[in-house]
PDB file of C-alpha atoms in Angstrom:
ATOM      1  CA  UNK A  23       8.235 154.122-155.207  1.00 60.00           C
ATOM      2  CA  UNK A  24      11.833 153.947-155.080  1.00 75.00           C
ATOM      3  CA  UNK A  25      14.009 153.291-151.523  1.00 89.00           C
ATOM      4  CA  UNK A  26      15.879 155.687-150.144  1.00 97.00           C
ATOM      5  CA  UNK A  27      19.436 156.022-151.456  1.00 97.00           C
ATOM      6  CA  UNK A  28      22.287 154.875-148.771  1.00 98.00           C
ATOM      7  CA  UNK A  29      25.685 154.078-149.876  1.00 98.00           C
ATOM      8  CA  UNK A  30      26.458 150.183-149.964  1.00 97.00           C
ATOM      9  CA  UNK A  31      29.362 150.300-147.532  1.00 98.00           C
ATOM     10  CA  UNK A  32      31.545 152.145-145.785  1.00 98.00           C
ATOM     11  CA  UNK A  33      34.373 151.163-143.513  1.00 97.00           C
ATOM     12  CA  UNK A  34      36.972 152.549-140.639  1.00 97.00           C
ATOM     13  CA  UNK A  35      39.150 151.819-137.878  1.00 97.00           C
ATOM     14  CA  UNK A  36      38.491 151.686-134.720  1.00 97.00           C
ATOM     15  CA  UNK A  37      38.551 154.723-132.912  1.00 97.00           C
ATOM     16  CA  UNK A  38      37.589 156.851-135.834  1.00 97.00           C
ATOM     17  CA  UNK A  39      34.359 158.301-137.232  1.00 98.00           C
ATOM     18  CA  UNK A  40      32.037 157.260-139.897  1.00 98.00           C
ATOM     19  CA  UNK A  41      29.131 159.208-141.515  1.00 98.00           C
ATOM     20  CA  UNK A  42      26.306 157.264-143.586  1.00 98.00           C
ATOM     21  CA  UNK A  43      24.104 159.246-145.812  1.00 98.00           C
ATOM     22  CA  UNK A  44      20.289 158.664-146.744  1.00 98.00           C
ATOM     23  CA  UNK A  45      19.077 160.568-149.371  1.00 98.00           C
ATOM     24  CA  UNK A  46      15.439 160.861-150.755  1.00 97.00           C
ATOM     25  CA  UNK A  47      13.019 163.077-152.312  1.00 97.00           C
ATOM     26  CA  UNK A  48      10.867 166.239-150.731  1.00 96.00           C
ATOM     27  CA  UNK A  49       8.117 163.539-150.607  1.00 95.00           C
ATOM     28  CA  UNK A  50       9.559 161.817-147.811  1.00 96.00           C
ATOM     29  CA  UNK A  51      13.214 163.001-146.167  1.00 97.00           C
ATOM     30  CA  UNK A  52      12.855 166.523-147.046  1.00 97.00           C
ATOM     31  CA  UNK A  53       9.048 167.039-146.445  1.00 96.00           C
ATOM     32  CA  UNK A  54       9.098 165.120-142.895  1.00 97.00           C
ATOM     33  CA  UNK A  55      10.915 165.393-139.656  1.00 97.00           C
ATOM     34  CA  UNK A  56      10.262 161.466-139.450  1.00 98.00           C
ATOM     35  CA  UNK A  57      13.540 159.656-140.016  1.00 98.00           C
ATOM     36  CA  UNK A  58      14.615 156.778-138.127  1.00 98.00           C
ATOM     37  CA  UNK A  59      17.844 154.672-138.422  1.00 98.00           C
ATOM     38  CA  UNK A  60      18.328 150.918-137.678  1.00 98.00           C
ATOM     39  CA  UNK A  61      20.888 148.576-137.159  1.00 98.00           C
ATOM     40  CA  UNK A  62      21.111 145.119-138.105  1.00 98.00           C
ATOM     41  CA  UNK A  63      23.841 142.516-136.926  1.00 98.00           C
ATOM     42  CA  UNK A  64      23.702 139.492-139.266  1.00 97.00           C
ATOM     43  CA  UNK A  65      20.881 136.787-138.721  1.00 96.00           C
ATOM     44  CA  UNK A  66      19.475 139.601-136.354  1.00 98.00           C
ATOM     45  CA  UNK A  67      16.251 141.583-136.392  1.00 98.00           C
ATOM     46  CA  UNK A  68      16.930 145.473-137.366  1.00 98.00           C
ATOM     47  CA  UNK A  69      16.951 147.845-133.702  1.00 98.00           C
ATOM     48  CA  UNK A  70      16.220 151.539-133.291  1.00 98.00           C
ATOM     49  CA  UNK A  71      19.206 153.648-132.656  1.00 98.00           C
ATOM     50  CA  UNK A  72      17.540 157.066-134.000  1.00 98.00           C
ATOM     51  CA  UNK A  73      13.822 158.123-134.132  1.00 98.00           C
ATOM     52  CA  UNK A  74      12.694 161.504-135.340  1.00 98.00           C
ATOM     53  CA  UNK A  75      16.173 162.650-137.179  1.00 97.00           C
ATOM     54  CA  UNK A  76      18.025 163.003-134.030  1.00 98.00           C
ATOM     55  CA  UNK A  77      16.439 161.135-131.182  1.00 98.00           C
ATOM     56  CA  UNK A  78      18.498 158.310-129.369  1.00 98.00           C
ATOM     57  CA  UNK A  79      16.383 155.823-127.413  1.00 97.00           C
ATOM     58  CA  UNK A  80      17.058 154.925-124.028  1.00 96.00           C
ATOM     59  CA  UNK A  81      19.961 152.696-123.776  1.00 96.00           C
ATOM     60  CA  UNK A  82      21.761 153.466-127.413  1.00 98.00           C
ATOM     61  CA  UNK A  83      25.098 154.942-127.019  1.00 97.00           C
ATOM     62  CA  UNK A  84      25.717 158.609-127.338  1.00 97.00           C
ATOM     63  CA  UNK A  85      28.320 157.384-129.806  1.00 98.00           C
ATOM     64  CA  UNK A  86      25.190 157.330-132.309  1.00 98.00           C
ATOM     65  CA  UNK A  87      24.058 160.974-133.800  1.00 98.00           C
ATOM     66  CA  UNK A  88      22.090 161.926-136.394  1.00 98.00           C
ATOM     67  CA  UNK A  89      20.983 165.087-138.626  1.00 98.00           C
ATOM     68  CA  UNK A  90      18.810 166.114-141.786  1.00 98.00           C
ATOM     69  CA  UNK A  91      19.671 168.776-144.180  1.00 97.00           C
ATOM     70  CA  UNK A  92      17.014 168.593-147.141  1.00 97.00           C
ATOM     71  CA  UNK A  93      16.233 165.491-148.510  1.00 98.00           C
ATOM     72  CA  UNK A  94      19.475 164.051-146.980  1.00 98.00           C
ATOM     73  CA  UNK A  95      19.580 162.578-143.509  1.00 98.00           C
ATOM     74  CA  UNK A  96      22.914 161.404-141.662  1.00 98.00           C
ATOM     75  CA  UNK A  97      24.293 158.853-139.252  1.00 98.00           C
ATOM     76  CA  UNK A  98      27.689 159.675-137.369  1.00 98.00           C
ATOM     77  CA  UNK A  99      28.864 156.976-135.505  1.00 98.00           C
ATOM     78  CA  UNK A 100      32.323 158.250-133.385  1.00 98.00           C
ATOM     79  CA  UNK A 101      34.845 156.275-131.619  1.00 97.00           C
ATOM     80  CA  UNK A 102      34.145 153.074-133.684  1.00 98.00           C
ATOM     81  CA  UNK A 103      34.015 150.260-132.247  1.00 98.00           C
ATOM     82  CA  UNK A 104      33.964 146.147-133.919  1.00 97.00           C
ATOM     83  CA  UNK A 105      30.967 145.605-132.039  1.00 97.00           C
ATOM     84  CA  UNK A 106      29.405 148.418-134.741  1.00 98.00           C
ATOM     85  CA  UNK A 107      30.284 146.418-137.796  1.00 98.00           C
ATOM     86  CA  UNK A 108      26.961 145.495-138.735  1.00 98.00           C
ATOM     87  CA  UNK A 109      24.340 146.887-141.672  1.00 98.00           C
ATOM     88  CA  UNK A 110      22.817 149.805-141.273  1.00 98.00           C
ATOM     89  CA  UNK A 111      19.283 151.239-142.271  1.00 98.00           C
ATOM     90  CA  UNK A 112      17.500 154.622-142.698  1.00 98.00           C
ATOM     91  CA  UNK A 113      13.416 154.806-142.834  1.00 98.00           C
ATOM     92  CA  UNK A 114      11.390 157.930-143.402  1.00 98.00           C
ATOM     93  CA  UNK A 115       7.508 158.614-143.582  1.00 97.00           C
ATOM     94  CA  UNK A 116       6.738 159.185-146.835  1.00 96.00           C
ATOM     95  CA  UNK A 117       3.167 160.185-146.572  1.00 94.00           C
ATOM     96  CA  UNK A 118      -0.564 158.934-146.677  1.00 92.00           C
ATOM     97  CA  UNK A 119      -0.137 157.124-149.684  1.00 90.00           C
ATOM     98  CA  UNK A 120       3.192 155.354-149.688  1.00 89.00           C
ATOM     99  CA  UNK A 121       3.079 155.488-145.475  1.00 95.00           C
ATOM    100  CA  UNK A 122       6.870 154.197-145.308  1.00 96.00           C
ATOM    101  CA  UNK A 123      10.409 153.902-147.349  1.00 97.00           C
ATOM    102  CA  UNK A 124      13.343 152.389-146.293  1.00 98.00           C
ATOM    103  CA  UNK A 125      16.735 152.888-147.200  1.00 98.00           C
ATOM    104  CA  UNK A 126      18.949 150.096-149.161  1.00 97.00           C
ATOM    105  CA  UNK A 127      21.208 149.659-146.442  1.00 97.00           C
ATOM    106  CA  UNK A 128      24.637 150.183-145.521  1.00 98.00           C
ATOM    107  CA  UNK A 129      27.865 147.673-144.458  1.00 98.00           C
ATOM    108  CA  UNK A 130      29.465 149.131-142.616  1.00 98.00           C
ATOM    109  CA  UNK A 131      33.336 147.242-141.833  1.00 98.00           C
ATOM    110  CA  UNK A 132      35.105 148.298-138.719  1.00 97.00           C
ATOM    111  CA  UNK A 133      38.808 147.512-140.391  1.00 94.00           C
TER     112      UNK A 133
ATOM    113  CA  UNK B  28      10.271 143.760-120.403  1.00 90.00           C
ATOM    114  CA  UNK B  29       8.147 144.332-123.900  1.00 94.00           C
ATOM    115  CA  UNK B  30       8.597 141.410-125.845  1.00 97.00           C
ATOM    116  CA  UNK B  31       6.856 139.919-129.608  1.00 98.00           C
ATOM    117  CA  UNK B  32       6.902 136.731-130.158  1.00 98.00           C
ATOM    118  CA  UNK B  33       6.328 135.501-133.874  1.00 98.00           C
ATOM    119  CA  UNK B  34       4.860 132.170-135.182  1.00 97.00           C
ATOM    120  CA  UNK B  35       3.567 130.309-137.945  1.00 96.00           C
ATOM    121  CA  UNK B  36       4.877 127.975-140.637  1.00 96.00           C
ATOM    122  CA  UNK B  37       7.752 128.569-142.745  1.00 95.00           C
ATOM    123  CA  UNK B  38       7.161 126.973-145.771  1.00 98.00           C
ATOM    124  CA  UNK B  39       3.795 128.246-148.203  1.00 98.00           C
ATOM    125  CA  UNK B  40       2.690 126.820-151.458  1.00 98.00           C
ATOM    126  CA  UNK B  41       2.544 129.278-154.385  1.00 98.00           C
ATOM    127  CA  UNK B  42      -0.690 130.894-154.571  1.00 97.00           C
ATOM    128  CA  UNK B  43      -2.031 129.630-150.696  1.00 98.00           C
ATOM    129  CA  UNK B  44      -2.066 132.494-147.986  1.00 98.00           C
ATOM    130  CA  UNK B  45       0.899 133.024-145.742  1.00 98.00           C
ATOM    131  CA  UNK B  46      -0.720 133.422-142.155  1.00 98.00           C
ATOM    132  CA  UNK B  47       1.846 134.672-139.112  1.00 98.00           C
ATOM    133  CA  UNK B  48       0.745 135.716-135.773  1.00 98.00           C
ATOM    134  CA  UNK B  49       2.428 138.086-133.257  1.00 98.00           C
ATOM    135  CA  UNK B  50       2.014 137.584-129.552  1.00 98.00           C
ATOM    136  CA  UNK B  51       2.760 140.860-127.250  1.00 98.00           C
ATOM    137  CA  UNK B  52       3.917 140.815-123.386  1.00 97.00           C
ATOM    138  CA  UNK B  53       4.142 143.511-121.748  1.00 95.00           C
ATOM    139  CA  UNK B  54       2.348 145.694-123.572  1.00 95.00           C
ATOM    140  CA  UNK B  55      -1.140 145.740-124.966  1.00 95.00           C
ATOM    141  CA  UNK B  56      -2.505 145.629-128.852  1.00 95.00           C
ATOM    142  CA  UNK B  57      -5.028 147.526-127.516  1.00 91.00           C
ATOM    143  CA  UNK B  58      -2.437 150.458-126.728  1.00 92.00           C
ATOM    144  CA  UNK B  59      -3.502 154.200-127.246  1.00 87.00           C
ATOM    145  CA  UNK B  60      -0.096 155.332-128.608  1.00 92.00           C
ATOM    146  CA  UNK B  61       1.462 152.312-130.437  1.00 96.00           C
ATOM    147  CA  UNK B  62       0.669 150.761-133.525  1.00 97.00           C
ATOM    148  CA  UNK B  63       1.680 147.286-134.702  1.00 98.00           C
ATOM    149  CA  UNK B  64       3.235 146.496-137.918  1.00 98.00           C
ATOM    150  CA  UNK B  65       4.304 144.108-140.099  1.00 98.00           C
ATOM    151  CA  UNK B  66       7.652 144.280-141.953  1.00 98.00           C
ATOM    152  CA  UNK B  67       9.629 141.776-144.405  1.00 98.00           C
ATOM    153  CA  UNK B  68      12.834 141.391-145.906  1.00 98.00           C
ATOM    154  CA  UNK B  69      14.697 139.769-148.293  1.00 97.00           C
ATOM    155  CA  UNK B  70      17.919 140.376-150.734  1.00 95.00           C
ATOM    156  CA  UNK B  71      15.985 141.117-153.977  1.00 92.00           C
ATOM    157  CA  UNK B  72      13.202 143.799-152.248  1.00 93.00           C
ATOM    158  CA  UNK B  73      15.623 144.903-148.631  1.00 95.00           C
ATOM    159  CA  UNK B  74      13.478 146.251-145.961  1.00 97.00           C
ATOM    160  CA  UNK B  75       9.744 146.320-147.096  1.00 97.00           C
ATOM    161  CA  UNK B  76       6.862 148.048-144.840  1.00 97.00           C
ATOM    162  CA  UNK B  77       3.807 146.009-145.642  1.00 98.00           C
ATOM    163  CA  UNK B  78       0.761 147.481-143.349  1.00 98.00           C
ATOM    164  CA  UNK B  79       0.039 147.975-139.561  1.00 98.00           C
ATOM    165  CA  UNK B  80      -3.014 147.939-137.260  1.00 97.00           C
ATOM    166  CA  UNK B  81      -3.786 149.954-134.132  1.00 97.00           C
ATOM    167  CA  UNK B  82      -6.769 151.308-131.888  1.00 95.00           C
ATOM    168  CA  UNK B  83      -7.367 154.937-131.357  1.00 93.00           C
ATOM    169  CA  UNK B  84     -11.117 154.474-130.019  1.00 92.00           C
ATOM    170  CA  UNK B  85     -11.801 151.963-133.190  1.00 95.00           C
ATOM    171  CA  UNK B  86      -9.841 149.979-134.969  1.00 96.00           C
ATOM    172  CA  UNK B  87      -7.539 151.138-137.688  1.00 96.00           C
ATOM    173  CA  UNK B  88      -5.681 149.289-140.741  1.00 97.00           C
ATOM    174  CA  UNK B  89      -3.104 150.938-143.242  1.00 97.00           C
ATOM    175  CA  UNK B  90      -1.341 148.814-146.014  1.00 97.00           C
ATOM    176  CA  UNK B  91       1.620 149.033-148.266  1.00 96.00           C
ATOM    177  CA  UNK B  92       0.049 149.789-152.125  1.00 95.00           C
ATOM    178  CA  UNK B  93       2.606 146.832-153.440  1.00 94.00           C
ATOM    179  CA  UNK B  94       0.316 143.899-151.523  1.00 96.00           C
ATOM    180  CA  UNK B  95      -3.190 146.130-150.331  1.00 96.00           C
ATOM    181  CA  UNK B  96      -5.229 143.991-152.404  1.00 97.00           C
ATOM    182  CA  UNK B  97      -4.047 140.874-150.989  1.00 98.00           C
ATOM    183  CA  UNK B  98      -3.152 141.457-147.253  1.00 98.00           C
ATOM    184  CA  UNK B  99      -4.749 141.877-144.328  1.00 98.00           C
ATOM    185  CA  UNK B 100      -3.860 142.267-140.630  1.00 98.00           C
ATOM    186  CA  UNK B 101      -6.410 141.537-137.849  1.00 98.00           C
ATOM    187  CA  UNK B 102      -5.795 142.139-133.601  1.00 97.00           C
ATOM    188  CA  UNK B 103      -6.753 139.263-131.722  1.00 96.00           C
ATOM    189  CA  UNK B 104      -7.973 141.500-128.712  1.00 94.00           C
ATOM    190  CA  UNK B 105      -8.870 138.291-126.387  1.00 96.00           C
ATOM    191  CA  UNK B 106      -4.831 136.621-127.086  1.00 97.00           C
ATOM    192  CA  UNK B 107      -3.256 140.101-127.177  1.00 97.00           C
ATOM    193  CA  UNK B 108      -1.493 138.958-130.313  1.00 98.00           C
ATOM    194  CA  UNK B 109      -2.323 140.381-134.128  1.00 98.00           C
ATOM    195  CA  UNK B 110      -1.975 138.454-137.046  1.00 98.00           C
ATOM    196  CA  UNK B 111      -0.526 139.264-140.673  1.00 98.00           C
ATOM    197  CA  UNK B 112      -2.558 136.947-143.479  1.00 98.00           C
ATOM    198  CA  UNK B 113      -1.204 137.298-147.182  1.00 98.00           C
ATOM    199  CA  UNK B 114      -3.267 135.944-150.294  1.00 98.00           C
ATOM    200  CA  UNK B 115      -1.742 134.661-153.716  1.00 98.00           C
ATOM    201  CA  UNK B 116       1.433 133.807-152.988  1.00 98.00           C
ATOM    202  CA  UNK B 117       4.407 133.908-154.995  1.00 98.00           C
ATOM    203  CA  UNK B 118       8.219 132.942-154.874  1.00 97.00           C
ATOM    204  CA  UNK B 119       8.901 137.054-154.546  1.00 97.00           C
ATOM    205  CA  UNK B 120       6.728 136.831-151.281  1.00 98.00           C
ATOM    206  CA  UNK B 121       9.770 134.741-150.026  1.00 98.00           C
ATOM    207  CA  UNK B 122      11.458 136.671-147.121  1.00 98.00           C
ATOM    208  CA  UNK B 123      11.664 136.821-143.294  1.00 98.00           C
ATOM    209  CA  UNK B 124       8.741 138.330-141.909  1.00 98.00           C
ATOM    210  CA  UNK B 125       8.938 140.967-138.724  1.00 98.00           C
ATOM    211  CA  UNK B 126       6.676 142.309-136.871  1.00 98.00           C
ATOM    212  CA  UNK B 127       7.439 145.340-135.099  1.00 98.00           C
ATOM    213  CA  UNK B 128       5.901 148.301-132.907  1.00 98.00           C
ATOM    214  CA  UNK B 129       5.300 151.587-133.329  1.00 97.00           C
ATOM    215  CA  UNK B 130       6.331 153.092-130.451  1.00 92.00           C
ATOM    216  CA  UNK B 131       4.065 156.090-131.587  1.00 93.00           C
ATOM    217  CA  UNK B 132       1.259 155.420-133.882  1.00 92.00           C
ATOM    218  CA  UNK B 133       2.132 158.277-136.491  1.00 91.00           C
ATOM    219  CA  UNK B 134       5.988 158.664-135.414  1.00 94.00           C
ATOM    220  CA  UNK B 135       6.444 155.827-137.910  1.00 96.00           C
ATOM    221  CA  UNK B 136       9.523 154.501-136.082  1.00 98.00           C
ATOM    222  CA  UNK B 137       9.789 150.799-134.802  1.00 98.00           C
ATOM    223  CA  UNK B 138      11.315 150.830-131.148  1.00 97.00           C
ATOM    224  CA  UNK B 139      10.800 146.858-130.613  1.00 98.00           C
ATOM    225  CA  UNK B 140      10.534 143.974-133.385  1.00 98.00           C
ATOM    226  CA  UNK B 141       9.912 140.067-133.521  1.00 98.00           C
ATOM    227  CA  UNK B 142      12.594 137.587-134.186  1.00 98.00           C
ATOM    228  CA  UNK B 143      11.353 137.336-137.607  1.00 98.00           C
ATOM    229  CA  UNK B 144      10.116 134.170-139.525  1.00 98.00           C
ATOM    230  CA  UNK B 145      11.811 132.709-142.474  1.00 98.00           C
ATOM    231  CA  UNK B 146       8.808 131.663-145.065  1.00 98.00           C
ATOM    232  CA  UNK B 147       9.779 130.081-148.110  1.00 98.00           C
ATOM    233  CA  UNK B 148       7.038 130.060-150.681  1.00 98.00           C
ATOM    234  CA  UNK B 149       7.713 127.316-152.848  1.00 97.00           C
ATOM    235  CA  UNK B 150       5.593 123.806-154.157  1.00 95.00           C
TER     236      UNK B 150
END
């Protein structure tokens, strides 16, 4: 079962807004409204900063959205920031067989 | 404050079992929403799911297909801890090891993780 697909970086200056697409199949993105994103700071374990396409847990800026259109899902991070510049992650259900996929990840450089 | 606390040895011998264990504060394996999991990663493979466990009046168990037939994860109910054990290793089994909750046992999204544990199979 292949990972999502993510681009493999993306930059931007601070200030400015960055998108990060995660695109899979109508076995897992498109068929389920179970997407979550991660980020990862380097020698770090990943954290949750969307659940359920668009969800923000407590305590995760409101500088973090998210949306799905089809088998694509999206991260928007606005008014960037070089605390941001980390890797980023998307993970959707993928059913009762395969359970879970994660995306390849995305660098993202604040410039 | 929730916290999982990871342990067990770093360094495995090609085809011995990797065996890591989980300890939980603040929160209970015994939960009726989450589920615990355990994920890896490493350069060659990323982010890899490999199975969970949770209790929804009995114990339940799912696994990744890639490693079913060679991993299982048990709860230690009386340690509040659960514990990932991996048969047959090989050098691709090399990668840092998480494990991670499940805020909502079907939700599929992990709301708190481990450290993670470096193991290094290798003779």
């Amino acid at each position: 079962q292949s990972a999502l697909t993510q681009p493999a970086s993306v930059s931007g200056s601070p200030g400015q807004s960055i998108t990060i697409s995660c695109t899979g199949t109508s076995s897992d993105v498109g068929n389920y409204d179970l997407v979550s994103w991660y980020q990862q700071h380097p020698g770090k374990a990943p954290k949750l900063i969307i659940f359920e396409v668009s969800k923000r847990p407590s305590g995760v800026s409101n500088r973090f959205s998210a949306s799905k259109s089809g088998n694509t899902a999206s991260l928007t991070i606005s008014g960037l920031q070089a605390e941001d510049e980390a890797d980023y992650y998307c993970c959707s259900y993928a059913g009762t067989r395969t359970y879970v996929k994660f995306g390849g990840g995305t660098k993202l450089t604040v410039l | 404050q929730v916290q999982l606390q990871q342990s067990g040895p770093g360094l495995v011998k090609p085809s011995q079992t990797l065996s890591l264990t989980c300890a939980i504060s603040g929160d209970s394996v015994f939960s009726n929403s989450a589920a615990w999991n355990w994920i890896r990663q490493s350069p060659s493979r990323g982010l890899e799911w490999l199975g969970r466990t949770y209790y929804k009046s009995k114990w339940y168990n799912d696994y990744a297909v890639s490693v079913k037939s060679r991993i299982t994860i048990t709860p230690d109910t009386s340690r509040n801890q659960f514990s990932l054990q991996l048969n047959s290793v090989a050098p691709e089994d090399t990668a840092v090891y998480y494990c991670a909750r499940e805020g909502v046992a079907g939700h599929w999204y992990f709301d708190l993780w481990g450290r993670g544990t470096l193991v290094t199979v290798s003779s």
